[in-house]
XYZ file of C-alpha atoms in Angstrom:
412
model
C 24.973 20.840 -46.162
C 21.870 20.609 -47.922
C 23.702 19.705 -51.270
C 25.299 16.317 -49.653
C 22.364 15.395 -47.959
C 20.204 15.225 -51.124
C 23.380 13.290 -52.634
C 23.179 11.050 -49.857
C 19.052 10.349 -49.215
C 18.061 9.271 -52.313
C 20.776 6.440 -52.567
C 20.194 5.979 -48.817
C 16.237 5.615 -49.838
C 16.460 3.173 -53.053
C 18.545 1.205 -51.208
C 16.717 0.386 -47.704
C 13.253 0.057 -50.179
C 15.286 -2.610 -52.407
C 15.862 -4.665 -48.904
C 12.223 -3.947 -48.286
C 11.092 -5.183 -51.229
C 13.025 -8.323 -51.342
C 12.433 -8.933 -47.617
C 8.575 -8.716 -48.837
C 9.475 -11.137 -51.350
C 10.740 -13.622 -49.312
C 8.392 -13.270 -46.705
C 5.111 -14.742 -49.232
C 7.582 -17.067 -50.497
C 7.956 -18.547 -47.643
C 4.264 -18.437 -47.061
C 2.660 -19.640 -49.802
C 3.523 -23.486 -49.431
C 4.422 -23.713 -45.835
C 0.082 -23.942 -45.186
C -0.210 -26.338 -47.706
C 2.822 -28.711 -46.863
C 2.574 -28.243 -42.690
C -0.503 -30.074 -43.365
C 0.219 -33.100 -45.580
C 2.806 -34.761 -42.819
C -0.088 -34.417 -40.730
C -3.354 -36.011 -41.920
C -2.919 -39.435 -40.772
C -2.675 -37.812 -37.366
C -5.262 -35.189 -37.888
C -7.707 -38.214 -39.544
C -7.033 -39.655 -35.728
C -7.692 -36.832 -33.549
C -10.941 -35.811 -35.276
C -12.341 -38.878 -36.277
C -13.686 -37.737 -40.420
C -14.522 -40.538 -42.869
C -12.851 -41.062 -46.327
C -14.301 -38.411 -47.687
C -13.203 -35.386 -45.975
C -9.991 -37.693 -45.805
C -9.872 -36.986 -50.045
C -11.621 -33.733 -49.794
C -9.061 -32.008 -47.629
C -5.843 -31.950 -49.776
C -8.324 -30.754 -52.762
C -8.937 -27.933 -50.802
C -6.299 -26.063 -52.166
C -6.383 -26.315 -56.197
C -9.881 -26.286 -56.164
C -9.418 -22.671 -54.118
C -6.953 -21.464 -56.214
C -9.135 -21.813 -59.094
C -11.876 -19.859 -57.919
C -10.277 -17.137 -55.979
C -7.294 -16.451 -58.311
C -9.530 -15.611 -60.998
C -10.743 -12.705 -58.775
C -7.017 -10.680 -58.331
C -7.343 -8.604 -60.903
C -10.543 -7.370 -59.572
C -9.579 -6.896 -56.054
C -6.302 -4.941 -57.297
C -8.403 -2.827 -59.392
C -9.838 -1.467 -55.931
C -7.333 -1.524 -53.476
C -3.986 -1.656 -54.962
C -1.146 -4.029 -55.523
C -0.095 -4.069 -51.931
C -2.920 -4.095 -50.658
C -4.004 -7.192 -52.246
C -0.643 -9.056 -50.946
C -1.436 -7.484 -47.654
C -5.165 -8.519 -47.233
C -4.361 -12.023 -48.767
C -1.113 -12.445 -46.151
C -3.969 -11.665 -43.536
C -6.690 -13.962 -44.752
C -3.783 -16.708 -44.962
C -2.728 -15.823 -41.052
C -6.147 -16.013 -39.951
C -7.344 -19.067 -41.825
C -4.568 -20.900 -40.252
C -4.960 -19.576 -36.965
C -8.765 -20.882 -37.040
C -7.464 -24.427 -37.577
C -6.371 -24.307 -33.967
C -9.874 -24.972 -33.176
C -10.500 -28.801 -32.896
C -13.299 -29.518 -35.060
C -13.427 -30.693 -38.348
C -15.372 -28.020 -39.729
C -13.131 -25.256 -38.061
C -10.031 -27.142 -40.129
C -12.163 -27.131 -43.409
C -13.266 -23.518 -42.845
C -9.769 -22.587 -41.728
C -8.254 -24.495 -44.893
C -10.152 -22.416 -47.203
C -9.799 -19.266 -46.191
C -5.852 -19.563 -45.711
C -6.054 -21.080 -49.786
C -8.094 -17.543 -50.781
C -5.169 -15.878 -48.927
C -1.992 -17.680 -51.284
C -4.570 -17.965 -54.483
C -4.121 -13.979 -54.362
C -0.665 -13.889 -53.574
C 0.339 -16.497 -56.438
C -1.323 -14.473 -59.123
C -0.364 -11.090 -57.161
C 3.499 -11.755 -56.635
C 4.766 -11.579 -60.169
C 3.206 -8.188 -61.039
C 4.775 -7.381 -57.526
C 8.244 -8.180 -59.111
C 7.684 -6.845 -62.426
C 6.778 -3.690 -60.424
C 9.438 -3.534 -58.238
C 12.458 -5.206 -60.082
C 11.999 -4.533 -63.479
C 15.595 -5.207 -64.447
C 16.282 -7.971 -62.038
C 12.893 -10.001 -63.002
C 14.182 -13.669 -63.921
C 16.756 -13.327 -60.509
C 13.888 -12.185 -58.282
C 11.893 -14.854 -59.591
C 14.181 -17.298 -58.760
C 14.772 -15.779 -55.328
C 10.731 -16.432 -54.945
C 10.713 -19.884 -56.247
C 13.430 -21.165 -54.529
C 12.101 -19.403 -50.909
C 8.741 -21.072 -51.548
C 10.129 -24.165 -51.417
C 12.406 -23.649 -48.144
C 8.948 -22.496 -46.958
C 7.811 -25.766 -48.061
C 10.802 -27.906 -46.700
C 10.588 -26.261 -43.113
C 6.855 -26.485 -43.045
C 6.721 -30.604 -43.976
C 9.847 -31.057 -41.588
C 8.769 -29.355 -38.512
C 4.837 -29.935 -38.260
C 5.200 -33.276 -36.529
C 7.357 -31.708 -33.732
C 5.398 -28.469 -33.478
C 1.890 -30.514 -33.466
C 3.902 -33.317 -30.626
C 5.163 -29.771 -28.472
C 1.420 -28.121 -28.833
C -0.118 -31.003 -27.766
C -2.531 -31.212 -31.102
C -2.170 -31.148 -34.666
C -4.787 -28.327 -34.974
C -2.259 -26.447 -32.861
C 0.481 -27.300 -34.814
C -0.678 -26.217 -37.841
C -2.086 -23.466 -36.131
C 1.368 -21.740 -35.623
C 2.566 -21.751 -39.086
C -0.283 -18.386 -38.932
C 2.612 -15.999 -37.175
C 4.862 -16.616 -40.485
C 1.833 -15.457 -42.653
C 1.670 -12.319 -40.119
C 4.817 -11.340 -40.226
C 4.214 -11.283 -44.072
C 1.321 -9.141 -43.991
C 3.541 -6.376 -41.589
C 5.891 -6.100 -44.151
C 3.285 -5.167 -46.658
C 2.473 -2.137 -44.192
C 4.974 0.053 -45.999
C 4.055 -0.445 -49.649
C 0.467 -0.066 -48.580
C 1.099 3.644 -47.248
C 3.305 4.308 -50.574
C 0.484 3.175 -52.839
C -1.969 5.343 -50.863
C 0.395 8.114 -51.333
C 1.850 7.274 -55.183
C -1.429 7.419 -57.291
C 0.613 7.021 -60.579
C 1.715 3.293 -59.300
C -1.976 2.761 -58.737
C -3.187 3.543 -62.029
C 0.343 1.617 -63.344
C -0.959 -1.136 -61.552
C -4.302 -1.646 -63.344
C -2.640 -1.881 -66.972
C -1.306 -5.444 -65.792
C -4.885 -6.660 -65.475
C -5.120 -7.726 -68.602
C -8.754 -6.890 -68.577
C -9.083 -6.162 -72.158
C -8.207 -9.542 -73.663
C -10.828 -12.340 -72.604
C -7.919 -15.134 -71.311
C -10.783 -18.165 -71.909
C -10.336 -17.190 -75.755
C -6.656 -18.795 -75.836
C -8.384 -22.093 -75.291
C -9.157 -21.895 -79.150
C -5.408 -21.234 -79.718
C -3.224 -24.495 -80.056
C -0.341 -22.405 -77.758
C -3.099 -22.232 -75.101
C -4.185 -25.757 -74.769
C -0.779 -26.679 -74.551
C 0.289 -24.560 -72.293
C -3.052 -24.464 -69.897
C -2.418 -28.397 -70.358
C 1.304 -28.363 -69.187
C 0.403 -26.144 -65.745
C -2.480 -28.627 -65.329
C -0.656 -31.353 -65.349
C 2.438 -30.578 -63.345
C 0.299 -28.891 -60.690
C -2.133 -32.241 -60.241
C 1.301 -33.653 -60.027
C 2.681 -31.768 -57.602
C -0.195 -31.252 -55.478
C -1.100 -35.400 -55.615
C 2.624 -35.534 -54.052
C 3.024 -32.967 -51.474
C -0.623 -34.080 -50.202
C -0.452 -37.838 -49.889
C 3.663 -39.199 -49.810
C 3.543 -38.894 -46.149
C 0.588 -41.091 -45.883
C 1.676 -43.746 -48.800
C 5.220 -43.855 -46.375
C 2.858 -44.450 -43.293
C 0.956 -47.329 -44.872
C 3.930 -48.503 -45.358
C 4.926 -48.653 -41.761
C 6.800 -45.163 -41.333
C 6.427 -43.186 -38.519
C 4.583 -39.856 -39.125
C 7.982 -37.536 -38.200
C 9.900 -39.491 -40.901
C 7.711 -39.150 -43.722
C 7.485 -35.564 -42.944
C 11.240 -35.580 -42.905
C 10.835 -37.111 -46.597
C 8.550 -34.823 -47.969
C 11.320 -32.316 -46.449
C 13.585 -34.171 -48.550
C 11.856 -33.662 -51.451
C 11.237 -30.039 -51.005
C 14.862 -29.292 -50.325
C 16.253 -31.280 -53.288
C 13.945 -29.032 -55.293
C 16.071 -26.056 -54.671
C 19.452 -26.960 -56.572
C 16.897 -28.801 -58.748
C 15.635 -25.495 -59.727
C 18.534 -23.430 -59.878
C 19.908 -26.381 -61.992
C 16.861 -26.467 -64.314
C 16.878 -22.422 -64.712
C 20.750 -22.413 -65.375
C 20.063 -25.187 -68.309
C 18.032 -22.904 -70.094
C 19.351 -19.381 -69.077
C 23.286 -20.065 -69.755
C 22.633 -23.112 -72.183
C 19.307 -22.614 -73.904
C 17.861 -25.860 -73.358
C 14.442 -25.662 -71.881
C 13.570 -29.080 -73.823
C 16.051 -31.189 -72.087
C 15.027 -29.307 -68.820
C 11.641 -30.568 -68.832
C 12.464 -33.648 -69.578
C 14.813 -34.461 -66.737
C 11.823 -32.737 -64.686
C 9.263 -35.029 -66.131
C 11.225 -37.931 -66.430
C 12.881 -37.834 -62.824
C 9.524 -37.363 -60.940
C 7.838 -40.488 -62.939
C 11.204 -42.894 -61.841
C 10.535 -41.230 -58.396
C 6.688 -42.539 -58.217
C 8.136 -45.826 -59.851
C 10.385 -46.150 -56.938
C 8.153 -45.938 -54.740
C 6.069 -49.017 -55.887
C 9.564 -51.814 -56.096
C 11.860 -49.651 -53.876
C 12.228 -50.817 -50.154
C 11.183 -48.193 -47.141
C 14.964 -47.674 -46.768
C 15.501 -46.207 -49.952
C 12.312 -43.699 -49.971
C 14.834 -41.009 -50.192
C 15.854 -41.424 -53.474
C 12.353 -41.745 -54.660
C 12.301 -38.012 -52.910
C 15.180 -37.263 -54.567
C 14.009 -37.809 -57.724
C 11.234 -36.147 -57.398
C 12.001 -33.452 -55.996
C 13.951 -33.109 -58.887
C 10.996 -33.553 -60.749
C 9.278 -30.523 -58.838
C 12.135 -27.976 -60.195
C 9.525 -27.913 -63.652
C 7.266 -24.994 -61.936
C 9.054 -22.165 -62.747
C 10.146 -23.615 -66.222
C 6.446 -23.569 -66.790
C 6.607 -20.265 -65.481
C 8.781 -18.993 -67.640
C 7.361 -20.592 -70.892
C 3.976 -17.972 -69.673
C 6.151 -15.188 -69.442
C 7.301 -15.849 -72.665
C 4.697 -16.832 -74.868
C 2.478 -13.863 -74.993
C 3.424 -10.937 -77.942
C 2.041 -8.371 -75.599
C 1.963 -8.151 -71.897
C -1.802 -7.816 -72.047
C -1.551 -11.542 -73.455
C 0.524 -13.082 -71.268
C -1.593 -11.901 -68.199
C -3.993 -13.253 -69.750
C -2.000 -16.783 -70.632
C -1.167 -16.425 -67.158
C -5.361 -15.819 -65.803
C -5.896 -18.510 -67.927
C -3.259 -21.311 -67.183
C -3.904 -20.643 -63.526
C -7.705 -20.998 -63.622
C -8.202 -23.738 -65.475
C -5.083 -25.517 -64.676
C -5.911 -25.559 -60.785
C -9.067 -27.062 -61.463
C -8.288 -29.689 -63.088
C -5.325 -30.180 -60.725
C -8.013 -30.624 -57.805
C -8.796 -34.299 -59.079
C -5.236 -35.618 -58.266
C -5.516 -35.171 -54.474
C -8.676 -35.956 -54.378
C -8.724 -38.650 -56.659
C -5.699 -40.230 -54.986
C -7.775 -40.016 -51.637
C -10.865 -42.059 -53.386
C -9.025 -44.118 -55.199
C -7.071 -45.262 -51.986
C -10.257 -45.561 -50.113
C -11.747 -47.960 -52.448
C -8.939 -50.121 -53.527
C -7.062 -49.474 -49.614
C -3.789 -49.659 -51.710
C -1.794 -46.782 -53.317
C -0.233 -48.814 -56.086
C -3.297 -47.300 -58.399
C -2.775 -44.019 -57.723
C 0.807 -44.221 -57.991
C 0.397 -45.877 -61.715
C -1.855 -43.145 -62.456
C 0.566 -40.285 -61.439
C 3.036 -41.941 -63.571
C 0.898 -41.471 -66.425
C 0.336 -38.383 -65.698
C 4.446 -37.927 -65.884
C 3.993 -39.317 -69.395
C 1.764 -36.347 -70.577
C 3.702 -33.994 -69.108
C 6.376 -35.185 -70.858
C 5.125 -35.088 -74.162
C 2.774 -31.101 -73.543
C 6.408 -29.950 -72.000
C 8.638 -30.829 -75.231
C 5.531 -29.053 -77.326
C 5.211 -25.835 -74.933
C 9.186 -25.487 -75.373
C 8.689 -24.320 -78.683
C 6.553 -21.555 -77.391
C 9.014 -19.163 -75.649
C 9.044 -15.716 -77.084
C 12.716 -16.073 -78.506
C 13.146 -19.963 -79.256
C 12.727 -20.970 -82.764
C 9.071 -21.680 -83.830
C 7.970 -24.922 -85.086
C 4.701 -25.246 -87.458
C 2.177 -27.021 -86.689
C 1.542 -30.488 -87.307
């Protein structure tokens, strides 16, 4: 008896903690775009109901990259003194409450509330892939996808449903108020690996050699790879951020109702899920990460032109496209995970890319929201953002040269 039941555990074991940890997985996936996105469909409404001016109008859906910035730069530290899991686990609860406090209808309480839920999924985006190195070493570019893809389901259920949850709550501080349970539910599932870390010192230590602490990340901006590739996460995430904040609101000015241009940016978020299993298959099964980006870059730029000579009818496609557009995140993810000679490095290329590239991502949003205010007509900022396509064109076709095993071309 004792023999077969030490056969049996340990297989018994691994497998209920792999559906733990890819439960766990799932669960900040779905998190960590559903806060961001739940919002967007509804800040013509929430302009109405609180009465703010222009500029908390622009300042709102800067929030986030400007947050991500800041706080991201401080995971390493934080895991350094309370773990892995308990980093996810206290940023999962920071996220729950900051988005409960938006319930409260004042514009300072949605502010407050805004930033605080943005510290929350700045640690869990620079948290999460250490989490899956840790946990599925072998299975890293499958898990990865798994994450990618459930962020954006988080993002295409968030933008759908928060006109209908805000109309059945009675407010849209309410409305975005429940989206807090899913971040919750996130942070219970985080319960278990917190009690293992406690009890494994060895991961703990394990964990703090994927700081990257002893390589100084702001150094690769003297490095050619690191402009480029700091410049190529900049760029896409102004990008993406400029859309997922304001495409409900260009659709409104243009005389759609408030549920369907959440339903759009739905649209686009769910398109970006075949889009990225497309884009990953390109360059896992048929090595070509060039041609990947550009589809990405060149789909979300007709997208944005679309939306300038399309008709209302057809704003679809324009979501289509660029939610095509939007499957370029994890190719830029992969071109970080690849382009360092040492882990040490590309924690570093990651610390790095992340920082800086946030930052500068906080002037799309919020220069979309001033430019609107001044010229009260999107067809600016739209020509801007396809500009923006333009360089991202041109840093993603030199950053493919930087993977790890694709060839190397000198430089210029």
């Amino acid at each position: 008896m004792p023999n077969a039941s030490t056969s049996v555990t340990p297989m018994t074991s691994r497998t209920g903690f792999t559906l733990l940890s890819l439960a766990a997985v799932v669960l900040v996936g779905l998190n960590l775009r559903a806060g961001i996105t739940s919002a967007s469909a509804l800040f013509h409404d929430l302009q109405l109901f609180l009465g703010y001016g222009p500029l908390i109008a622009a300042l709102l859906p800067s929030i986030p990259t400007l947050v991500f910035a800041v706080a991201g730069a401080g995971t390493a530290w934080i895991a350094r003194r309370i773990g892995l899991a308990g980093t996810i686990m206290l940023a999962l609860s920071v996220l729950a409450v900051g988005l409960g406090f938006r319930a409260i209808p004042t514009t300072w309480a949605l502010l407050a509330g805004t930033v605080a839920a943005m510290c929350g999924i700045a640690l869990c985006n620079v948290a999460m892939p250490s989490f899956i190195r840790q946990h599925f070493a072998e299975k890293t570019s499958m898990m990865t996808g798994v994450y990618t893809v459930t962020m954006s389901v988080g993002a295409t259920a968030a933008s759908s449903l928060s006109v209908p949850l805000a109309l059945a709550a009675g407010s849209p501080t309410l409305g975005l108020a429940t989206w807090g349970f899913l971040a919750l539910a996130g942070a219970l599932a985080f319960v278990p690996f917190l009690m293992m870390a406690r009890a494994d010192k060895t991961k703990a230590a394990a964990t703090e050699t994927t700081t990257g602490k002893g390589i100084n990340p702001f150094a690769l901006l003297r490095t050619g790879r690191g402009l480029v590739i700091t410049g190529l996460f900049s760029v896409q995430s102004l990008m993406a951020y400029a859309i997922m904040s304001w495409l409900p609101s260009v659709l409104i000015s243009r005389s759609m109702s408030p549920a369907d241009a959440g339903v759009i940016l739905g649209v686009l978020q769910l398109v970006s899920i075949p889009a990225t299993m497309l884009s990953l298959w390109m360059v896992n099964k048929r090595n070509m990460l060039r041609g990947a980006i550009m589809m990405c870059s060149i789909s979300v730029g007709l997208g944005l032109a679309g939306l300038l000579v399309l008709p209302l009818g057809l704003a679809w496609l324009c979501a289509v496209a660029m939610g095509i557009g939007f499957s370029i995140f994890p190719l830029v993810l992969l071109i970080i995970s690849q382009s360092g000679d040492t882990a040490e490095e590309t924690t570093a290329m990651s610390t790095l890319a992340q920082s800086v590239g946030y930052l500068v991502a906080t002037s799309g949003p919020f220069g979309m929201g001033l430019l609107y205010a001044a010229s009260e007509s999107w067809t600016l900022p739209i020509l801007l953002l396809i500009g923006v396509a333009c360089i991202q064109l041109c840093l993603g076709i030199a950053a493919s040269s930087y993977r790890k095993n694709a060839p190397r071309r000198s430089a210029a």
